[in-house]
């Protein structure tokens, strides 16, 4: 199927792109196009105007900011997966990027595009949540920062305003004793598909116990969400198998688990607990 006719705008700089959004309410931003174009072809979306930011210089960089790592709006999944900087300070995100789609999607689609798309079963949003990422949104009136915990609002709905562009996502650098991990069950049984259930975890070891933890779950509810009950149970524990298993039992506390074609409520709840334990144990192992 072909999309309906639309006007195509390819601005040469960010100011021009933002002006185009202001002048065309309802316009959609195109970066890699791996989510937008299929939806347009199926006519789930039919914008009158598409603003292609792919030619804007400076948005395709992964940058060391000293206390954080910035991933620009045009950085692809493959580049995130292969980045030593992301791997060192945001291993959960690097893994999530490496398991996003197939080779073609990973080499064309963008990390920021995946975050804005906010699919209920996507990999990178949940990693951004667990890592405590900050989204940087630009509009013609300036920029604003949005915490990942506030960014994912509902099914395929983010806190980004219609006239804003997500120009970068910032990942705090991991300190001593801190590591993260991501694990999931894909819809076809492996890793390179949307998650039936997936979990990202970031943990910090200090003096023989877990001093900080953040855990987030995807695929089971209407959006990626923090599993606060797991983190609360982990902090102060010794990180033993028994402690991790007990914490993982809280994986879906406060989450409305939704049944779909890929699993019942009971099955998805079970998977969330299993992959919480796996992700936490992997992060603990990496933390040393």
PDB file of C-alpha atoms in Angstrom:
ATOM      1  CA  UNK A   1       0.000   0.000   0.000  1.00  0.00           C
ATOM      2  CA  UNK A   2       1.148   3.539  -0.735  1.00  0.00           C
ATOM      3  CA  UNK A   3       0.793   6.537   1.583  1.00  0.00           C
ATOM      4  CA  UNK A   4      -1.524   9.381   0.720  1.00  0.00           C
ATOM      5  CA  UNK A   5       0.016  12.397  -0.962  1.00  0.00           C
ATOM      6  CA  UNK A   6       1.977  14.700   1.323  1.00  0.00           C
ATOM      7  CA  UNK A   7       4.298  17.679   1.124  1.00  0.00           C
ATOM      8  CA  UNK A   8       7.951  16.855   1.723  1.00  0.00           C
ATOM      9  CA  UNK A   9      10.239  19.421   3.381  1.00  0.00           C
ATOM     10  CA  UNK A  10      13.988  18.814   3.785  1.00  0.00           C
ATOM     11  CA  UNK A  11      15.374  21.678   5.915  1.00  0.00           C
ATOM     12  CA  UNK A  12      19.100  22.364   5.974  1.00  0.00           C
ATOM     13  CA  UNK A  13      19.270  23.386   9.640  1.00  0.00           C
ATOM     14  CA  UNK A  14      17.384  22.943  12.886  1.00  0.00           C
ATOM     15  CA  UNK A  15      15.848  26.415  12.930  1.00  0.00           C
ATOM     16  CA  UNK A  16      14.346  25.796   9.490  1.00  0.00           C
ATOM     17  CA  UNK A  17      12.961  22.451  10.631  1.00  0.00           C
ATOM     18  CA  UNK A  18      11.362  23.970  13.723  1.00  0.00           C
ATOM     19  CA  UNK A  19       9.871  26.789  11.658  1.00  0.00           C
ATOM     20  CA  UNK A  20       8.364  24.188   9.325  1.00  0.00           C
ATOM     21  CA  UNK A  21       6.700  22.469  12.282  1.00  0.00           C
ATOM     22  CA  UNK A  22       5.291  25.774  13.498  1.00  0.00           C
ATOM     23  CA  UNK A  23       3.921  26.581  10.053  1.00  0.00           C
ATOM     24  CA  UNK A  24       2.393  23.147   9.483  1.00  0.00           C
ATOM     25  CA  UNK A  25       0.385  21.850  12.472  1.00  0.00           C
ATOM     26  CA  UNK A  26       0.162  18.072  12.330  1.00  0.00           C
ATOM     27  CA  UNK A  27       3.416  17.704  10.402  1.00  0.00           C
ATOM     28  CA  UNK A  28       5.550  14.654  11.231  1.00  0.00           C
ATOM     29  CA  UNK A  29       9.316  14.523  11.629  1.00  0.00           C
ATOM     30  CA  UNK A  30      11.262  11.980   9.576  1.00  0.00           C
ATOM     31  CA  UNK A  31      14.698  10.784  10.711  1.00  0.00           C
ATOM     32  CA  UNK A  32      15.322   7.121   9.842  1.00  0.00           C
ATOM     33  CA  UNK A  33      11.694   6.541   8.876  1.00  0.00           C
ATOM     34  CA  UNK A  34      11.587   2.942  10.127  1.00  0.00           C
ATOM     35  CA  UNK A  35       8.423   3.587  12.147  1.00  0.00           C
ATOM     36  CA  UNK A  36       6.845   6.550  10.366  1.00  0.00           C
ATOM     37  CA  UNK A  37       6.921   5.259   6.790  1.00  0.00           C
ATOM     38  CA  UNK A  38       5.301   1.863   7.478  1.00  0.00           C
ATOM     39  CA  UNK A  39       2.524   3.608   9.410  1.00  0.00           C
ATOM     40  CA  UNK A  40       1.994   6.001   6.523  1.00  0.00           C
ATOM     41  CA  UNK A  41       1.909   3.139   4.033  1.00  0.00           C
ATOM     42  CA  UNK A  42      -0.740   1.382   6.127  1.00  0.00           C
ATOM     43  CA  UNK A  43      -2.477   4.774   6.452  1.00  0.00           C
ATOM     44  CA  UNK A  44      -2.472   4.618  10.210  1.00  0.00           C
ATOM     45  CA  UNK A  45      -0.920   8.072   9.880  1.00  0.00           C
ATOM     46  CA  UNK A  46      -1.564  10.479   7.002  1.00  0.00           C
ATOM     47  CA  UNK A  47       0.250  13.743   7.692  1.00  0.00           C
ATOM     48  CA  UNK A  48      -0.099  16.542   5.169  1.00  0.00           C
ATOM     49  CA  UNK A  49       3.558  17.469   5.673  1.00  0.00           C
ATOM     50  CA  UNK A  50       6.683  15.436   6.446  1.00  0.00           C
ATOM     51  CA  UNK A  51       9.770  17.283   7.703  1.00  0.00           C
ATOM     52  CA  UNK A  52      12.937  15.296   6.939  1.00  0.00           C
ATOM     53  CA  UNK A  53      15.718  16.204   9.395  1.00  0.00           C
ATOM     54  CA  UNK A  54      18.210  13.798   7.830  1.00  0.00           C
ATOM     55  CA  UNK A  55      20.317  16.562   6.248  1.00  0.00           C
ATOM     56  CA  UNK A  56      20.779  18.634   9.405  1.00  0.00           C
ATOM     57  CA  UNK A  57      24.430  18.722  10.456  1.00  0.00           C
ATOM     58  CA  UNK A  58      25.435  17.948  14.022  1.00  0.00           C
ATOM     59  CA  UNK A  59      22.601  15.593  14.929  1.00  0.00           C
ATOM     60  CA  UNK A  60      24.490  12.409  14.032  1.00  0.00           C
ATOM     61  CA  UNK A  61      27.044  12.399  16.851  1.00  0.00           C
ATOM     62  CA  UNK A  62      27.608  10.452  20.062  1.00  0.00           C
ATOM     63  CA  UNK A  63      29.304  12.927  22.402  1.00  0.00           C
ATOM     64  CA  UNK A  64      31.167  12.674  25.710  1.00  0.00           C
ATOM     65  CA  UNK A  65      29.905  15.555  27.864  1.00  0.00           C
ATOM     66  CA  UNK A  66      32.049  14.734  30.883  1.00  0.00           C
ATOM     67  CA  UNK A  67      29.216  13.677  33.167  1.00  0.00           C
ATOM     68  CA  UNK A  68      26.943  12.229  30.476  1.00  0.00           C
ATOM     69  CA  UNK A  69      26.860  10.732  26.998  1.00  0.00           C
ATOM     70  CA  UNK A  70      24.723  12.444  24.347  1.00  0.00           C
ATOM     71  CA  UNK A  71      23.164  10.550  21.464  1.00  0.00           C
ATOM     72  CA  UNK A  72      21.986  12.816  18.664  1.00  0.00           C
ATOM     73  CA  UNK A  73      18.699  12.582  16.797  1.00  0.00           C
ATOM     74  CA  UNK A  74      20.255  10.994  13.706  1.00  0.00           C
ATOM     75  CA  UNK A  75      22.423   8.384  15.444  1.00  0.00           C
ATOM     76  CA  UNK A  76      21.336   4.954  14.256  1.00  0.00           C
ATOM     77  CA  UNK A  77      20.613   1.849  16.305  1.00  0.00           C
ATOM     78  CA  UNK A  78      23.747   0.230  14.865  1.00  0.00           C
ATOM     79  CA  UNK A  79      25.917   3.164  15.912  1.00  0.00           C
ATOM     80  CA  UNK A  80      24.539   3.039  19.456  1.00  0.00           C
ATOM     81  CA  UNK A  81      25.111  -0.729  19.602  1.00  0.00           C
ATOM     82  CA  UNK A  82      28.712  -0.379  18.379  1.00  0.00           C
ATOM     83  CA  UNK A  83      29.681   2.636  20.503  1.00  0.00           C
ATOM     84  CA  UNK A  84      32.325   1.923  23.139  1.00  0.00           C
ATOM     85  CA  UNK A  85      31.165   5.027  25.017  1.00  0.00           C
ATOM     86  CA  UNK A  86      27.550   3.835  25.196  1.00  0.00           C
ATOM     87  CA  UNK A  87      28.676   0.309  25.999  1.00  0.00           C
ATOM     88  CA  UNK A  88      30.751   1.537  28.932  1.00  0.00           C
ATOM     89  CA  UNK A  89      28.130   3.823  30.478  1.00  0.00           C
ATOM     90  CA  UNK A  90      24.843   2.465  29.141  1.00  0.00           C
ATOM     91  CA  UNK A  91      25.264  -1.217  28.353  1.00  0.00           C
ATOM     92  CA  UNK A  92      21.513  -1.782  28.616  1.00  0.00           C
ATOM     93  CA  UNK A  93      20.922   0.714  25.807  1.00  0.00           C
ATOM     94  CA  UNK A  94      23.706  -0.716  23.650  1.00  0.00           C
ATOM     95  CA  UNK A  95      22.203  -4.192  24.001  1.00  0.00           C
ATOM     96  CA  UNK A  96      18.696  -2.905  23.320  1.00  0.00           C
ATOM     97  CA  UNK A  97      19.917  -1.154  20.170  1.00  0.00           C
ATOM     98  CA  UNK A  98      21.670  -4.298  18.971  1.00  0.00           C
ATOM     99  CA  UNK A  99      18.397  -6.236  19.322  1.00  0.00           C
ATOM    100  CA  UNK A 100      16.224  -3.648  17.553  1.00  0.00           C
ATOM    101  CA  UNK A 101      14.755  -4.976  14.302  1.00  0.00           C
ATOM    102  CA  UNK A 102      16.899  -6.493  11.563  1.00  0.00           C
ATOM    103  CA  UNK A 103      20.189  -5.344  10.060  1.00  0.00           C
ATOM    104  CA  UNK A 104      18.508  -2.944   7.637  1.00  0.00           C
ATOM    105  CA  UNK A 105      16.436  -1.329  10.399  1.00  0.00           C
ATOM    106  CA  UNK A 106      19.439  -1.007  12.697  1.00  0.00           C
ATOM    107  CA  UNK A 107      21.452   0.754   9.999  1.00  0.00           C
ATOM    108  CA  UNK A 108      18.707   3.206   9.102  1.00  0.00           C
ATOM    109  CA  UNK A 109      16.498   3.676  12.161  1.00  0.00           C
ATOM    110  CA  UNK A 110      17.522   6.028  14.952  1.00  0.00           C
ATOM    111  CA  UNK A 111      17.680   5.718  18.717  1.00  0.00           C
ATOM    112  CA  UNK A 112      15.822   8.995  19.270  1.00  0.00           C
ATOM    113  CA  UNK A 113      13.202   7.960  16.722  1.00  0.00           C
ATOM    114  CA  UNK A 114      12.534   4.795  18.704  1.00  0.00           C
ATOM    115  CA  UNK A 115      12.155   6.823  21.897  1.00  0.00           C
ATOM    116  CA  UNK A 116       9.678   9.243  20.317  1.00  0.00           C
ATOM    117  CA  UNK A 117       7.699   6.403  18.702  1.00  0.00           C
ATOM    118  CA  UNK A 118       7.241   4.983  22.225  1.00  0.00           C
ATOM    119  CA  UNK A 119       6.047   1.551  21.181  1.00  0.00           C
ATOM    120  CA  UNK A 120       4.703  -0.506  24.076  1.00  0.00           C
ATOM    121  CA  UNK A 121       7.143  -3.340  23.350  1.00  0.00           C
ATOM    122  CA  UNK A 122      10.215  -1.483  22.061  1.00  0.00           C
ATOM    123  CA  UNK A 123      13.672  -2.093  23.489  1.00  0.00           C
ATOM    124  CA  UNK A 124      15.409   1.267  23.756  1.00  0.00           C
ATOM    125  CA  UNK A 125      12.740   3.206  25.687  1.00  0.00           C
ATOM    126  CA  UNK A 126      12.935   0.783  28.609  1.00  0.00           C
ATOM    127  CA  UNK A 127      16.727   0.991  28.626  1.00  0.00           C
ATOM    128  CA  UNK A 128      16.552   4.783  28.666  1.00  0.00           C
ATOM    129  CA  UNK A 129      14.214   4.554  31.648  1.00  0.00           C
ATOM    130  CA  UNK A 130      16.494   2.263  33.620  1.00  0.00           C
ATOM    131  CA  UNK A 131      19.511   4.450  32.871  1.00  0.00           C
ATOM    132  CA  UNK A 132      17.800   7.625  34.061  1.00  0.00           C
ATOM    133  CA  UNK A 133      18.144   9.296  30.672  1.00  0.00           C
ATOM    134  CA  UNK A 134      17.216  12.883  29.905  1.00  0.00           C
ATOM    135  CA  UNK A 135      15.489  13.840  26.651  1.00  0.00           C
ATOM    136  CA  UNK A 136      16.403  17.200  25.106  1.00  0.00           C
ATOM    137  CA  UNK A 137      13.535  18.669  23.074  1.00  0.00           C
ATOM    138  CA  UNK A 138      13.916  21.712  20.839  1.00  0.00           C
ATOM    139  CA  UNK A 139      11.232  24.092  19.587  1.00  0.00           C
ATOM    140  CA  UNK A 140      11.304  27.552  18.050  1.00  0.00           C
ATOM    141  CA  UNK A 141      10.978  28.996  21.569  1.00  0.00           C
ATOM    142  CA  UNK A 142      14.012  27.144  22.959  1.00  0.00           C
ATOM    143  CA  UNK A 143      14.928  23.794  24.466  1.00  0.00           C
ATOM    144  CA  UNK A 144      13.670  21.849  27.440  1.00  0.00           C
ATOM    145  CA  UNK A 145      14.818  18.726  29.253  1.00  0.00           C
ATOM    146  CA  UNK A 146      12.417  15.872  30.005  1.00  0.00           C
ATOM    147  CA  UNK A 147      13.298  13.044  32.364  1.00  0.00           C
ATOM    148  CA  UNK A 148      12.790   9.602  30.862  1.00  0.00           C
ATOM    149  CA  UNK A 149      10.457   8.801  33.761  1.00  0.00           C
ATOM    150  CA  UNK A 150       8.137  11.571  32.499  1.00  0.00           C
ATOM    151  CA  UNK A 151       8.617  11.029  28.779  1.00  0.00           C
ATOM    152  CA  UNK A 152       6.571   7.885  28.062  1.00  0.00           C
ATOM    153  CA  UNK A 153       2.945   8.861  28.592  1.00  0.00           C
ATOM    154  CA  UNK A 154       0.790   6.133  27.042  1.00  0.00           C
ATOM    155  CA  UNK A 155       0.616   3.731  24.104  1.00  0.00           C
ATOM    156  CA  UNK A 156       2.792   5.259  21.350  1.00  0.00           C
ATOM    157  CA  UNK A 157       2.539   8.623  23.082  1.00  0.00           C
ATOM    158  CA  UNK A 158       5.409  10.658  24.474  1.00  0.00           C
ATOM    159  CA  UNK A 159       5.612  13.988  26.264  1.00  0.00           C
ATOM    160  CA  UNK A 160       7.051  15.623  23.142  1.00  0.00           C
ATOM    161  CA  UNK A 161       4.933  18.503  21.871  1.00  0.00           C
ATOM    162  CA  UNK A 162       3.845  18.566  18.192  1.00  0.00           C
ATOM    163  CA  UNK A 163       6.177  21.482  17.431  1.00  0.00           C
ATOM    164  CA  UNK A 164       9.214  19.914  19.138  1.00  0.00           C
ATOM    165  CA  UNK A 165      12.054  17.741  17.875  1.00  0.00           C
ATOM    166  CA  UNK A 166      13.948  15.363  20.144  1.00  0.00           C
ATOM    167  CA  UNK A 167      17.474  16.503  19.312  1.00  0.00           C
ATOM    168  CA  UNK A 168      19.351  14.252  21.728  1.00  0.00           C
ATOM    169  CA  UNK A 169      19.097  11.836  24.608  1.00  0.00           C
ATOM    170  CA  UNK A 170      21.599  12.114  27.458  1.00  0.00           C
ATOM    171  CA  UNK A 171      22.723   9.088  29.451  1.00  0.00           C
ATOM    172  CA  UNK A 172      24.385   9.777  32.837  1.00  0.00           C
ATOM    173  CA  UNK A 173      27.834   8.248  33.041  1.00  0.00           C
ATOM    174  CA  UNK A 174      28.057   5.142  35.178  1.00  0.00           C
ATOM    175  CA  UNK A 175      30.105   5.593  38.344  1.00  0.00           C
ATOM    176  CA  UNK A 176      32.252   2.989  40.128  1.00  0.00           C
ATOM    177  CA  UNK A 177      30.390  -0.208  40.923  1.00  0.00           C
ATOM    178  CA  UNK A 178      27.490   0.651  38.592  1.00  0.00           C
ATOM    179  CA  UNK A 179      26.439  -1.402  35.579  1.00  0.00           C
ATOM    180  CA  UNK A 180      23.331  -2.064  33.532  1.00  0.00           C
ATOM    181  CA  UNK A 181      21.851  -4.855  31.430  1.00  0.00           C
ATOM    182  CA  UNK A 182      18.842  -5.638  29.266  1.00  0.00           C
ATOM    183  CA  UNK A 183      17.158  -8.953  28.505  1.00  0.00           C
ATOM    184  CA  UNK A 184      13.914  -9.991  26.837  1.00  0.00           C
ATOM    185  CA  UNK A 185      11.865 -12.642  25.105  1.00  0.00           C
ATOM    186  CA  UNK A 186      11.088 -11.574  21.547  1.00  0.00           C
ATOM    187  CA  UNK A 187       7.809 -12.352  19.857  1.00  0.00           C
ATOM    188  CA  UNK A 188       9.435 -14.995  17.671  1.00  0.00           C
ATOM    189  CA  UNK A 189      11.335 -16.511  20.554  1.00  0.00           C
ATOM    190  CA  UNK A 190      14.648 -14.734  20.042  1.00  0.00           C
ATOM    191  CA  UNK A 191      15.969 -11.255  20.588  1.00  0.00           C
ATOM    192  CA  UNK A 192      15.512  -9.393  17.289  1.00  0.00           C
ATOM    193  CA  UNK A 193      11.796  -8.715  17.525  1.00  0.00           C
ATOM    194  CA  UNK A 194       9.478  -6.688  19.723  1.00  0.00           C
ATOM    195  CA  UNK A 195       9.466  -7.863  23.332  1.00  0.00           C
ATOM    196  CA  UNK A 196       6.750 -10.067  24.747  1.00  0.00           C
ATOM    197  CA  UNK A 197       8.428  -8.982  27.966  1.00  0.00           C
ATOM    198  CA  UNK A 198      11.722  -7.195  28.431  1.00  0.00           C
ATOM    199  CA  UNK A 199      13.552  -5.746  31.408  1.00  0.00           C
ATOM    200  CA  UNK A 200      16.393  -3.252  31.774  1.00  0.00           C
ATOM    201  CA  UNK A 201      18.210  -2.920  35.065  1.00  0.00           C
ATOM    202  CA  UNK A 202      20.882  -0.600  36.454  1.00  0.00           C
ATOM    203  CA  UNK A 203      22.496  -1.468  39.785  1.00  0.00           C
ATOM    204  CA  UNK A 204      25.253  -0.126  42.002  1.00  0.00           C
ATOM    205  CA  UNK A 205      27.280  -2.302  44.376  1.00  0.00           C
ATOM    206  CA  UNK A 206      28.877  -0.711  47.424  1.00  0.00           C
ATOM    207  CA  UNK A 207      30.477  -2.371  50.474  1.00  0.00           C
ATOM    208  CA  UNK A 208      29.047  -5.760  49.631  1.00  0.00           C
ATOM    209  CA  UNK A 209      25.453  -4.700  49.089  1.00  0.00           C
ATOM    210  CA  UNK A 210      23.280  -3.014  46.489  1.00  0.00           C
ATOM    211  CA  UNK A 211      23.217   0.702  47.232  1.00  0.00           C
ATOM    212  CA  UNK A 212      21.131   1.816  44.222  1.00  0.00           C
ATOM    213  CA  UNK A 213      18.954   0.185  41.609  1.00  0.00           C
ATOM    214  CA  UNK A 214      16.603   1.149  38.799  1.00  0.00           C
ATOM    215  CA  UNK A 215      14.553  -1.431  36.915  1.00  0.00           C
ATOM    216  CA  UNK A 216      12.129  -0.904  34.033  1.00  0.00           C
ATOM    217  CA  UNK A 217       9.783  -3.251  32.164  1.00  0.00           C
ATOM    218  CA  UNK A 218       8.500  -3.238  28.587  1.00  0.00           C
ATOM    219  CA  UNK A 219       6.025  -5.320  26.600  1.00  0.00           C
ATOM    220  CA  UNK A 220       3.602  -6.085  29.408  1.00  0.00           C
ATOM    221  CA  UNK A 221       1.611  -2.865  29.782  1.00  0.00           C
ATOM    222  CA  UNK A 222       0.562   0.182  27.797  1.00  0.00           C
ATOM    223  CA  UNK A 223       4.038   1.764  27.948  1.00  0.00           C
ATOM    224  CA  UNK A 224       7.535   1.131  29.294  1.00  0.00           C
ATOM    225  CA  UNK A 225       7.426   1.694  33.031  1.00  0.00           C
ATOM    226  CA  UNK A 226       9.691   1.705  36.068  1.00  0.00           C
ATOM    227  CA  UNK A 227       9.363  -1.282  38.398  1.00  0.00           C
ATOM    228  CA  UNK A 228       9.788   0.615  41.649  1.00  0.00           C
ATOM    229  CA  UNK A 229       8.948  -2.405  43.789  1.00  0.00           C
ATOM    230  CA  UNK A 230      11.902  -4.337  42.411  1.00  0.00           C
ATOM    231  CA  UNK A 231      14.313  -1.470  43.024  1.00  0.00           C
ATOM    232  CA  UNK A 232      13.041  -0.964  46.567  1.00  0.00           C
ATOM    233  CA  UNK A 233      13.520  -4.658  47.328  1.00  0.00           C
ATOM    234  CA  UNK A 234      17.028  -4.741  45.852  1.00  0.00           C
ATOM    235  CA  UNK A 235      18.476  -1.722  47.657  1.00  0.00           C
ATOM    236  CA  UNK A 236      20.135  -2.809  50.865  1.00  0.00           C
ATOM    237  CA  UNK A 237      20.176  -6.476  49.890  1.00  0.00           C
ATOM    238  CA  UNK A 238      23.312  -8.556  49.348  1.00  0.00           C
ATOM    239  CA  UNK A 239      22.473  -9.245  45.695  1.00  0.00           C
ATOM    240  CA  UNK A 240      22.319 -12.986  46.263  1.00  0.00           C
ATOM    241  CA  UNK A 241      20.236 -15.228  44.023  1.00  0.00           C
ATOM    242  CA  UNK A 242      17.600 -15.417  46.754  1.00  0.00           C
ATOM    243  CA  UNK A 243      17.487 -11.633  47.137  1.00  0.00           C
ATOM    244  CA  UNK A 244      17.209 -11.094  43.380  1.00  0.00           C
ATOM    245  CA  UNK A 245      14.470 -13.711  43.061  1.00  0.00           C
ATOM    246  CA  UNK A 246      12.508 -12.112  45.897  1.00  0.00           C
ATOM    247  CA  UNK A 247      12.870  -8.680  44.318  1.00  0.00           C
ATOM    248  CA  UNK A 248      11.856  -9.973  40.879  1.00  0.00           C
ATOM    249  CA  UNK A 249       8.523 -11.089  42.319  1.00  0.00           C
ATOM    250  CA  UNK A 250       7.613  -7.369  42.380  1.00  0.00           C
ATOM    251  CA  UNK A 251       8.263  -6.903  38.635  1.00  0.00           C
ATOM    252  CA  UNK A 252       4.665  -5.989  37.788  1.00  0.00           C
ATOM    253  CA  UNK A 253       3.614  -4.330  41.037  1.00  0.00           C
ATOM    254  CA  UNK A 254       1.488  -1.314  40.117  1.00  0.00           C
ATOM    255  CA  UNK A 255       1.500  -2.241  36.404  1.00  0.00           C
ATOM    256  CA  UNK A 256      -1.695  -3.172  34.597  1.00  0.00           C
ATOM    257  CA  UNK A 257      -0.491  -6.209  32.663  1.00  0.00           C
ATOM    258  CA  UNK A 258      -2.329  -6.470  29.348  1.00  0.00           C
ATOM    259  CA  UNK A 259      -3.174  -9.691  27.538  1.00  0.00           C
ATOM    260  CA  UNK A 260      -2.508  -9.732  23.804  1.00  0.00           C
ATOM    261  CA  UNK A 261      -1.796 -12.162  20.956  1.00  0.00           C
ATOM    262  CA  UNK A 262       1.584 -12.992  22.473  1.00  0.00           C
ATOM    263  CA  UNK A 263       0.582 -13.943  25.987  1.00  0.00           C
ATOM    264  CA  UNK A 264      -1.963 -14.005  28.787  1.00  0.00           C
ATOM    265  CA  UNK A 265      -1.708 -11.807  31.856  1.00  0.00           C
ATOM    266  CA  UNK A 266      -0.326 -14.713  33.869  1.00  0.00           C
ATOM    267  CA  UNK A 267       2.268 -15.577  31.212  1.00  0.00           C
ATOM    268  CA  UNK A 268       3.466 -12.012  30.809  1.00  0.00           C
ATOM    269  CA  UNK A 269       3.650 -11.545  34.575  1.00  0.00           C
ATOM    270  CA  UNK A 270       5.774 -14.682  34.792  1.00  0.00           C
ATOM    271  CA  UNK A 271       8.046 -13.516  31.967  1.00  0.00           C
ATOM    272  CA  UNK A 272       8.497 -10.112  33.600  1.00  0.00           C
ATOM    273  CA  UNK A 273       9.702 -11.809  36.785  1.00  0.00           C
ATOM    274  CA  UNK A 274      12.026 -14.179  34.902  1.00  0.00           C
ATOM    275  CA  UNK A 275      13.646 -11.446  32.830  1.00  0.00           C
ATOM    276  CA  UNK A 276      13.878  -9.100  35.790  1.00  0.00           C
ATOM    277  CA  UNK A 277      16.003 -11.667  37.573  1.00  0.00           C
ATOM    278  CA  UNK A 278      18.111 -12.217  34.464  1.00  0.00           C
ATOM    279  CA  UNK A 279      18.700  -8.515  33.812  1.00  0.00           C
ATOM    280  CA  UNK A 280      19.495  -7.750  37.454  1.00  0.00           C
ATOM    281  CA  UNK A 281      21.912 -10.683  37.733  1.00  0.00           C
ATOM    282  CA  UNK A 282      23.643  -9.644  34.500  1.00  0.00           C
ATOM    283  CA  UNK A 283      24.004  -6.068  35.767  1.00  0.00           C
ATOM    284  CA  UNK A 284      25.327  -7.278  39.125  1.00  0.00           C
ATOM    285  CA  UNK A 285      27.853  -9.505  37.398  1.00  0.00           C
ATOM    286  CA  UNK A 286      29.058  -6.591  35.271  1.00  0.00           C
ATOM    287  CA  UNK A 287      29.229  -4.313  38.322  1.00  0.00           C
ATOM    288  CA  UNK A 288      31.678  -6.715  39.953  1.00  0.00           C
TER     289      UNK A 288
END
